[in-house]
Amino acid sequence: MMTSHPLRVAIIGGGPGGLYAAALLKRLDPSREVTVWERNAPDDTFGFGVVLSDETLGGIEHADPVVYAALQKHFTRWDDIDIVHRNTRQTSGGHGFAALGRKRLLEILHDRCHALGVELRFRSEAPYPAWLAETYDLVIAADGVHSTTREAYTHVFRPHVTEHHCRYIWLAADFAFDAFRFEIAETEHGVMQLHGYPYAADASTVIVEMREEVWQAAGFAELDEQESVEHCAKIFAEALRGRPLKSNKSAWTTFRTVVNERWSHDNVVLLGDAAHTAHFSIGSGTKLAVEDALALAACLEEQPDIASALSAYEEERKPVVASTQRAARASLEWFENLGLYLDQQPRQFAFNLLTRSRRVTHDNLRLRDARFTEAVERDFGCPPGTPPMFTPFRLRGLTLRNRVVVSPMDMYSATDGVPGDFHLVHLGARALGGAGLVMTEMVCVSPEGRITPGCAGLYTGKQGEAWRRIVQFVHAQAPGTAIGVQLGHSGRKGSTKLMWEGIDAPLEDGNWPLVAPSPIPYKQYSQTPRELTRAQLTDVREQFTAAAWRAARADFDLLELHCAHGYLLSGFLSPLTNLRTDAYGGSLDKRLRFPLEVFDAVRGVWPEERPMTVRISATDWAEGGTTAEDAVEIARAFAAHGADAIDVSTGQVVADEQPEYGRSYQTPYADRIRHITGLPVIAVGAISSWDDVNSLILAGRTDLCALARPHLYDPHWTLHAAAEQGYDGPGVVWPAPYRAGSRRPQTGRTDAPKPRLTLGT
């Protein structure tokens, strides 16, 4: 095969990523000229310990056994994580860490580079990137989070740099912790945390972190380096066994998340922190840089030219890095919001911390440390052998037998608002599938309140009777499963085509007039709604009341008021869609006024013993829109009027939103509302596995989990979750005709993937 075979390679930055890339490329082709520029001296390093995963070490072992053997001689290994909070230590084992000193790691890589013939230029600023690009076949920019190369080509790489809310300082202790240690200090100025781990027989990395406002209040801004070190040692004296801390040009800093739209330009490529950063709380900075080097070297061997190799490198690494950055951001934000969890029971607090990034889950934590996980389950109230998702939950007079909700999903399959056989089969199948609660799609309160001509309604007696038929089927054929109705009005997002004919596209004919808080179209091509008058507000409120009355007669178990996703009531809540200057617009209290009036009217006709929930968009994902803080106040307001739980979604309010998608990406908003207000919450959004449900429930981040697409893929998702976990208890009941299928079918063998890069010795 032809190779790209760059003969002259320039590497900017002599950190682990740059050095390892140099060693790999020189080893692959000894004839290559590889030069590394490093501005600092060989023994300069500003960190202390480095943690590497078994996965990364496996890659190093296959790619360069010499480096792997040298690392093995110096690793400190341990399995436990200690979490110390309010004088209680919880220990979880089975995690498997390997660490060594950063200085030792650099020495090993220096020795390997020298042995292979790499030219290392220390105390040397690299020439300007443009000159290097003209002079060398390939330029690797491994020059860190403050990369000058990235800045030189900012118009090409298009970096996005986000600063976060905590300050931290990187220190060391002169003894070895016997576990990865997290210690929480509640001080008069606020909460602080210590992250510590051993990296040698007589040394540990210690990172002290706190929110900016706590850092300011504690006076650290006025302290010099040594004073800061001494003050940190006093705060965490017990964890440090009374020993001092030491620094190495250590300074308080704010973590910056770096994301680049592109990683290469012509023959210049970014690697490591220059391309991306991941918060230290998941220990991935060096890991990612080393893995980048492995992938880049492999792509240069496999592809026919440099352009193809760099393209393949980006294509391979970007999804991996994006996944790690999502996990790192979840971990970072958990520590930023640590104060929310201080009152949790000790073991639940520890479980919450361990699962914060979503990389560690209930299921794999059970594999690592079954004793600890079972203790957390007992504290939570799980009967023996019962996964958290199959514990009951009570809302007012309704007890749900498990924590799974079939989320509302618009089917666009009604005729004149009447649900037919499709709805009976659709909702009936999901009720038979074992969920604790099955929700209807958004059921519209008027013909003008529909999204599409196919939307279901509850504004006529015929519609009410059709819904009653469906509810009766669920109650008769799936006893123990509750069915809820979601009531809503489309507002400015109505009079559109069926989703599969063109989502949000206006009807070509047969349009109906739209109403909204303010006359703002959803999209440029959307119909412009009329601003609701006072008289029309009264009419809409009465439409909701009449629909709720019909829902009660249909015998629904629960009613949810849809105040999310940019529909009518959501339109009142968001400052981006409510520009009114009367009593229903302006401050949040005024924007809440009409949704609360509707809620009160509905609650007035809804049976007292049956619960009501409210779905909200906790953020608009747009500048100037609803914030997480607003969402907390919105939740409090509805609770004060009698809401039993808040169903926490996000977005879909404005067309130019910028969501941050990812696994269970909306859960932090539910978590925040739950812990600040004490209200029960329903989490929704990219929750797809029963392991995620168990993790979220047991950590106390939510009370119920609503899943949509998984229930489209598998109507019996909850039954199958029980079978896969070997659970057969009261939390889920197989219908008698389905009982023979309650054991998981056998599957064929799958082999593990081959190593990414294997080199001969």
CSV table of N, CA and C in Angstrom, one decimal, residues 396 592 596 599-600 603 612 614 632-646 677 679:
chain,number,residue,atom,x,y,z
A,396,ARG,N,-49.8,11.8,44.9
A,396,ARG,CA,-51.1,12.0,45.4
A,396,ARG,C,-51.8,10.7,45.7
A,592,LEU,N,-45.7,34.1,34.1
A,592,LEU,CA,-46.3,32.9,34.7
A,592,LEU,C,-47.8,33.1,34.9
A,596,LEU,N,-50.5,29.8,35.0
A,596,LEU,CA,-51.0,29.5,36.4
A,596,LEU,C,-52.5,29.6,36.4
A,599,PHE,N,-53.6,26.5,34.9
A,599,PHE,CA,-53.4,25.4,35.8
A,599,PHE,C,-54.5,25.3,36.9
A,600,ASP,N,-54.8,26.5,37.5
A,600,ASP,CA,-55.8,26.6,38.6
A,600,ASP,C,-57.2,26.1,38.1
A,603,ARG,N,-57.0,22.3,37.6
A,603,ARG,CA,-57.0,21.7,38.9
A,603,ARG,C,-58.3,21.7,39.6
A,612,MET,N,-51.6,15.9,39.2
A,612,MET,CA,-51.3,16.7,38.1
A,612,MET,C,-49.9,17.0,38.0
A,614,VAL,N,-46.7,19.0,35.4
A,614,VAL,CA,-46.5,20.1,34.4
A,614,VAL,C,-45.2,19.8,33.7
A,632,VAL,N,-36.3,26.8,37.9
A,632,VAL,CA,-36.5,26.5,39.4
A,632,VAL,C,-37.7,27.3,39.9
A,633,GLU,N,-37.7,28.6,39.5
A,633,GLU,CA,-38.8,29.5,40.0
A,633,GLU,C,-40.2,29.1,39.4
A,634,ILE,N,-40.1,28.7,38.1
A,634,ILE,CA,-41.3,28.2,37.4
A,634,ILE,C,-41.9,27.0,38.1
A,635,ALA,N,-41.0,26.0,38.4
A,635,ALA,CA,-41.4,24.8,39.1
A,635,ALA,C,-42.0,25.1,40.5
A,636,ARG,N,-41.3,26.0,41.2
A,636,ARG,CA,-41.9,26.4,42.5
A,636,ARG,C,-43.3,27.0,42.4
A,637,ALA,N,-43.5,27.8,41.4
A,637,ALA,CA,-44.8,28.5,41.2
A,637,ALA,C,-45.9,27.5,41.0
A,638,PHE,N,-45.6,26.5,40.1
A,638,PHE,CA,-46.6,25.5,39.8
A,638,PHE,C,-46.9,24.6,41.0
A,639,ALA,N,-45.8,24.3,41.8
A,639,ALA,CA,-46.0,23.5,43.0
A,639,ALA,C,-46.8,24.2,44.0
A,640,ALA,N,-46.6,25.5,44.1
A,640,ALA,CA,-47.4,26.3,45.1
A,640,ALA,C,-48.9,26.3,44.7
A,641,HIS,N,-49.2,26.1,43.4
A,641,HIS,CA,-50.6,26.0,43.0
A,641,HIS,C,-51.1,24.6,43.0
A,642,GLY,N,-50.3,23.6,43.4
A,642,GLY,CA,-50.8,22.2,43.5
A,642,GLY,C,-50.2,21.2,42.6
A,643,ALA,N,-49.2,21.5,41.8
A,643,ALA,CA,-48.6,20.5,40.9
A,643,ALA,C,-47.9,19.5,41.8
A,644,ASP,N,-48.1,18.2,41.4
A,644,ASP,CA,-47.5,17.1,42.1
A,644,ASP,C,-46.1,16.7,41.7
A,645,ALA,N,-45.8,17.0,40.4
A,645,ALA,CA,-44.4,16.7,39.9
A,645,ALA,C,-44.2,17.6,38.7
A,646,ILE,N,-42.9,17.8,38.4
A,646,ILE,CA,-42.5,18.6,37.3
A,646,ILE,C,-41.8,17.7,36.3
A,677,THR,N,-35.8,22.6,45.1
A,677,THR,CA,-37.2,22.7,45.5
A,677,THR,C,-37.7,21.6,46.4
A,679,LEU,N,-39.1,19.1,45.0
A,679,LEU,CA,-40.3,18.6,44.3
A,679,LEU,C,-39.9,17.3,43.6
